[in-house]
Amino acid sequence: MKDKEYQQLHDLPKELDDYNVNIAAQFTQSKIQGHGKFTANEKFVVIQNRKGHHRKNNLTYVLRSKKGLMIRIDINGKTHEHIPTPHVHIFDETHNNGIDAIPLSVFKNYPDLSDDATRSLIAFLDYNNFETQGLTFSQNLV
């Protein structure tokens, strides 16, 4: 994705389609639909992935737009390019379209480095400019 296009989509105020959010159960993932707050035709999907096969505490977040992958944050998971988790993959030209891993600690404005499934989801949504006030969360059991 071109840098300018990524930045415009990232900075766009967003909201979820449903304010009742299901947290993925361990070993599963959940997809959460969203859209631009003032431009409803801009669609987004947030994926909360807890499918760790080797690492039981695996936790990854992905933001996708209709233009493609935008960002992936691995809270717990595999080391990439000698960068342990938590780290970030940004799918723009500057960051080699997601190939580069960047330590999450570099992002001083990232709101919360928690590995708790609910708190980390809220932090991911906040960082990506989603409205989080009024959201309710429930844990999927399976």
PDB file of C-alpha atoms in Angstrom:
ATOM      1  CA  MET A   1       0.000   0.000   0.000  1.00  0.00           C
ATOM      2  CA  LYS A   2       1.279   3.477  -0.778  1.00  0.00           C
ATOM      3  CA  ASP A   3       2.421   5.430   2.305  1.00  0.00           C
ATOM      4  CA  LYS A   4      -0.034   8.291   1.770  1.00  0.00           C
ATOM      5  CA  GLU A   5      -2.969   5.922   1.287  1.00  0.00           C
ATOM      6  CA  TYR A   6      -2.016   3.973   4.430  1.00  0.00           C
ATOM      7  CA  GLN A   7      -1.752   7.159   6.500  1.00  0.00           C
ATOM      8  CA  GLN A   8      -5.110   8.493   5.270  1.00  0.00           C
ATOM      9  CA  LEU A   9      -6.868   5.204   6.095  1.00  0.00           C
ATOM     10  CA  HIS A  10      -5.107   4.900   9.462  1.00  0.00           C
ATOM     11  CA  ASP A  11      -5.962   8.472  10.493  1.00  0.00           C
ATOM     12  CA  LEU A  12      -9.600   8.151   9.424  1.00  0.00           C
ATOM     13  CA  PRO A  13     -11.986   8.156  12.422  1.00  0.00           C
ATOM     14  CA  LYS A  14     -13.631   4.726  12.546  1.00  0.00           C
ATOM     15  CA  GLU A  15     -16.348   2.882  14.431  1.00  0.00           C
ATOM     16  CA  LEU A  16     -17.428  -0.716  14.733  1.00  0.00           C
ATOM     17  CA  ASP A  17     -20.598  -1.930  13.054  1.00  0.00           C
ATOM     18  CA  ASP A  18     -21.727  -3.544  16.321  1.00  0.00           C
ATOM     19  CA  TYR A  19     -20.990  -2.095  19.756  1.00  0.00           C
ATOM     20  CA  ASN A  20     -21.284  -5.583  21.310  1.00  0.00           C
ATOM     21  CA  VAL A  21     -17.852  -7.116  20.779  1.00  0.00           C
ATOM     22  CA  ASN A  22     -17.053 -10.814  21.212  1.00  0.00           C
ATOM     23  CA  ILE A  23     -13.538 -11.515  22.469  1.00  0.00           C
ATOM     24  CA  ALA A  24     -12.003 -14.546  20.750  1.00  0.00           C
ATOM     25  CA  ALA A  25     -11.715 -17.627  22.929  1.00  0.00           C
ATOM     26  CA  GLN A  26      -8.272 -19.178  23.263  1.00  0.00           C
ATOM     27  CA  PHE A  27      -7.308 -21.168  20.116  1.00  0.00           C
ATOM     28  CA  THR A  28      -9.833 -19.222  17.968  1.00  0.00           C
ATOM     29  CA  GLN A  29     -10.090 -15.887  16.219  1.00  0.00           C
ATOM     30  CA  SER A  30     -12.837 -13.287  15.875  1.00  0.00           C
ATOM     31  CA  LYS A  31     -13.549 -10.865  13.050  1.00  0.00           C
ATOM     32  CA  ILE A  32     -14.990  -7.481  13.907  1.00  0.00           C
ATOM     33  CA  GLN A  33     -16.484  -5.341  11.153  1.00  0.00           C
ATOM     34  CA  GLY A  34     -16.097  -1.575  11.096  1.00  0.00           C
ATOM     35  CA  HIS A  35     -16.347   1.469   8.858  1.00  0.00           C
ATOM     36  CA  GLY A  36     -15.289   5.088   8.552  1.00  0.00           C
ATOM     37  CA  LYS A  37     -17.200   7.195  11.074  1.00  0.00           C
ATOM     38  CA  PHE A  38     -17.942   9.930   8.540  1.00  0.00           C
ATOM     39  CA  THR A  39     -17.290   7.892   5.401  1.00  0.00           C
ATOM     40  CA  ALA A  40     -19.345   4.722   5.846  1.00  0.00           C
ATOM     41  CA  ASN A  41     -18.221   3.387   2.447  1.00  0.00           C
ATOM     42  CA  GLU A  42     -14.697   2.842   3.874  1.00  0.00           C
ATOM     43  CA  LYS A  43     -14.954  -0.674   5.337  1.00  0.00           C
ATOM     44  CA  PHE A  44     -12.523  -2.249   7.813  1.00  0.00           C
ATOM     45  CA  VAL A  45     -12.083  -5.653   9.441  1.00  0.00           C
ATOM     46  CA  VAL A  46     -10.302  -6.143  12.769  1.00  0.00           C
ATOM     47  CA  ILE A  47      -9.111  -9.684  13.462  1.00  0.00           C
ATOM     48  CA  GLN A  48      -8.253 -10.843  16.967  1.00  0.00           C
ATOM     49  CA  ASN A  49      -6.267 -14.069  16.577  1.00  0.00           C
ATOM     50  CA  ARG A  50      -5.642 -16.348  19.568  1.00  0.00           C
ATOM     51  CA  LYS A  51      -4.985 -19.540  17.541  1.00  0.00           C
ATOM     52  CA  GLY A  52      -1.559 -20.372  18.968  1.00  0.00           C
ATOM     53  CA  HIS A  53      -0.692 -23.987  18.229  1.00  0.00           C
ATOM     54  CA  HIS A  54       2.817 -23.982  19.694  1.00  0.00           C
ATOM     55  CA  ARG A  55       2.407 -20.912  21.895  1.00  0.00           C
ATOM     56  CA  LYS A  56      -0.733 -21.283  23.963  1.00  0.00           C
ATOM     57  CA  ASN A  57      -0.841 -17.536  24.724  1.00  0.00           C
ATOM     58  CA  ASN A  58      -0.589 -16.380  21.073  1.00  0.00           C
ATOM     59  CA  LEU A  59      -2.309 -13.015  20.541  1.00  0.00           C
ATOM     60  CA  THR A  60      -2.254 -11.065  17.274  1.00  0.00           C
ATOM     61  CA  TYR A  61      -4.315  -8.195  15.867  1.00  0.00           C
ATOM     62  CA  VAL A  62      -4.806  -7.374  12.195  1.00  0.00           C
ATOM     63  CA  LEU A  63      -6.505  -4.386  10.575  1.00  0.00           C
ATOM     64  CA  ARG A  64      -7.604  -4.798   6.979  1.00  0.00           C
ATOM     65  CA  SER A  65      -9.317  -2.308   4.690  1.00  0.00           C
ATOM     66  CA  LYS A  66     -10.869  -3.007   1.318  1.00  0.00           C
ATOM     67  CA  LYS A  67      -7.505  -1.837  -0.083  1.00  0.00           C
ATOM     68  CA  GLY A  68      -5.642  -4.633   1.748  1.00  0.00           C
ATOM     69  CA  LEU A  69      -3.778  -5.372   4.969  1.00  0.00           C
ATOM     70  CA  MET A  70      -2.835  -2.282   6.959  1.00  0.00           C
ATOM     71  CA  ILE A  71      -1.242  -3.312  10.246  1.00  0.00           C
ATOM     72  CA  ARG A  72      -0.552  -6.434  12.281  1.00  0.00           C
ATOM     73  CA  ILE A  73       0.469  -6.321  15.918  1.00  0.00           C
ATOM     74  CA  ASP A  74       1.832  -9.495  17.463  1.00  0.00           C
ATOM     75  CA  ILE A  75       1.390  -9.144  21.228  1.00  0.00           C
ATOM     76  CA  ASN A  76       2.592 -12.695  21.969  1.00  0.00           C
ATOM     77  CA  GLY A  77       4.058 -14.917  19.310  1.00  0.00           C
ATOM     78  CA  LYS A  78       7.035 -15.693  17.142  1.00  0.00           C
ATOM     79  CA  THR A  79      10.174 -13.547  16.960  1.00  0.00           C
ATOM     80  CA  HIS A  80      10.626 -11.981  13.500  1.00  0.00           C
ATOM     81  CA  GLU A  81      13.952 -10.616  12.238  1.00  0.00           C
ATOM     82  CA  HIS A  82      15.373 -10.974  15.762  1.00  0.00           C
ATOM     83  CA  ILE A  83      12.584  -8.682  17.063  1.00  0.00           C
ATOM     84  CA  PRO A  84      10.691 -10.395  19.905  1.00  0.00           C
ATOM     85  CA  THR A  85       7.045  -9.727  20.611  1.00  0.00           C
ATOM     86  CA  PRO A  86       5.341  -7.431  21.049  1.00  0.00           C
ATOM     87  CA  HIS A  87       6.102  -6.071  17.612  1.00  0.00           C
ATOM     88  CA  VAL A  88       4.315  -4.405  14.683  1.00  0.00           C
ATOM     89  CA  HIS A  89       4.118  -5.016  10.929  1.00  0.00           C
ATOM     90  CA  ILE A  90       2.900  -2.031   8.887  1.00  0.00           C
ATOM     91  CA  PHE A  91       1.832  -2.782   5.338  1.00  0.00           C
ATOM     92  CA  ASP A  92       3.074   0.350   3.572  1.00  0.00           C
ATOM     93  CA  GLU A  93       6.069   1.185   1.397  1.00  0.00           C
ATOM     94  CA  THR A  94       8.153   2.631   4.229  1.00  0.00           C
ATOM     95  CA  HIS A  95       7.912  -0.632   6.193  1.00  0.00           C
ATOM     96  CA  ASN A  96       8.513  -2.950   3.236  1.00  0.00           C
ATOM     97  CA  ASN A  97       4.799  -3.879   3.009  1.00  0.00           C
ATOM     98  CA  GLY A  98       4.757  -5.663   6.354  1.00  0.00           C
ATOM     99  CA  ILE A  99       8.019  -7.560   6.030  1.00  0.00           C
ATOM    100  CA  ASP A 100       9.793  -5.377   8.601  1.00  0.00           C
ATOM    101  CA  ALA A 101       9.066  -6.041  12.277  1.00  0.00           C
ATOM    102  CA  ILE A 102       9.186  -3.002  14.565  1.00  0.00           C
ATOM    103  CA  PRO A 103       9.237  -3.251  18.369  1.00  0.00           C
ATOM    104  CA  LEU A 104       5.889  -2.041  19.736  1.00  0.00           C
ATOM    105  CA  SER A 105       7.800  -0.068  22.391  1.00  0.00           C
ATOM    106  CA  VAL A 106       8.914   2.316  19.598  1.00  0.00           C
ATOM    107  CA  PHE A 107       5.299   3.495  19.272  1.00  0.00           C
ATOM    108  CA  LYS A 108       5.158   5.913  22.214  1.00  0.00           C
ATOM    109  CA  ASN A 109       1.512   6.714  21.483  1.00  0.00           C
ATOM    110  CA  TYR A 110       0.413   3.056  21.696  1.00  0.00           C
ATOM    111  CA  PRO A 111      -2.049   3.131  24.614  1.00  0.00           C
ATOM    112  CA  ASP A 112      -1.506  -0.166  26.460  1.00  0.00           C
ATOM    113  CA  LEU A 113       1.005  -3.020  26.115  1.00  0.00           C
ATOM    114  CA  SER A 114      -1.252  -5.481  27.965  1.00  0.00           C
ATOM    115  CA  ASP A 115      -1.510  -9.099  26.858  1.00  0.00           C
ATOM    116  CA  ASP A 116      -5.029  -9.290  28.302  1.00  0.00           C
ATOM    117  CA  ALA A 117      -7.401 -10.080  25.395  1.00  0.00           C
ATOM    118  CA  THR A 118      -9.892  -7.301  26.197  1.00  0.00           C
ATOM    119  CA  ARG A 119      -7.449  -4.545  27.194  1.00  0.00           C
ATOM    120  CA  SER A 120      -5.190  -5.251  24.227  1.00  0.00           C
ATOM    121  CA  LEU A 121      -8.153  -5.168  21.822  1.00  0.00           C
ATOM    122  CA  ILE A 122      -9.221  -1.773  23.179  1.00  0.00           C
ATOM    123  CA  ALA A 123      -5.629  -0.519  22.794  1.00  0.00           C
ATOM    124  CA  PHE A 124      -5.513  -1.785  19.186  1.00  0.00           C
ATOM    125  CA  LEU A 125      -8.839  -0.111  18.389  1.00  0.00           C
ATOM    126  CA  ASP A 126      -7.732   3.151  20.044  1.00  0.00           C
ATOM    127  CA  TYR A 127      -4.415   3.175  18.204  1.00  0.00           C
ATOM    128  CA  ASN A 128      -6.216   2.686  14.883  1.00  0.00           C
ATOM    129  CA  ASN A 129      -8.701   5.505  15.563  1.00  0.00           C
ATOM    130  CA  PHE A 130     -11.805   3.439  16.317  1.00  0.00           C
ATOM    131  CA  GLU A 131     -14.408   4.878  18.676  1.00  0.00           C
ATOM    132  CA  THR A 132     -14.286   2.726  21.830  1.00  0.00           C
ATOM    133  CA  GLN A 133     -16.677   4.554  24.141  1.00  0.00           C
ATOM    134  CA  GLY A 134     -19.875   2.614  24.660  1.00  0.00           C
ATOM    135  CA  LEU A 135     -18.457  -0.736  23.550  1.00  0.00           C
ATOM    136  CA  THR A 136     -19.413  -3.804  25.565  1.00  0.00           C
ATOM    137  CA  PHE A 137     -17.260  -6.934  25.578  1.00  0.00           C
ATOM    138  CA  SER A 138     -18.140 -10.560  26.131  1.00  0.00           C
ATOM    139  CA  GLN A 139     -15.879 -13.587  26.213  1.00  0.00           C
ATOM    140  CA  ASN A 140     -16.543 -16.356  23.690  1.00  0.00           C
ATOM    141  CA  LEU A 141     -16.179 -19.656  25.479  1.00  0.00           C
ATOM    142  CA  VAL A 142     -15.471 -21.675  22.345  1.00  0.00           C
TER     143      VAL A 142
END
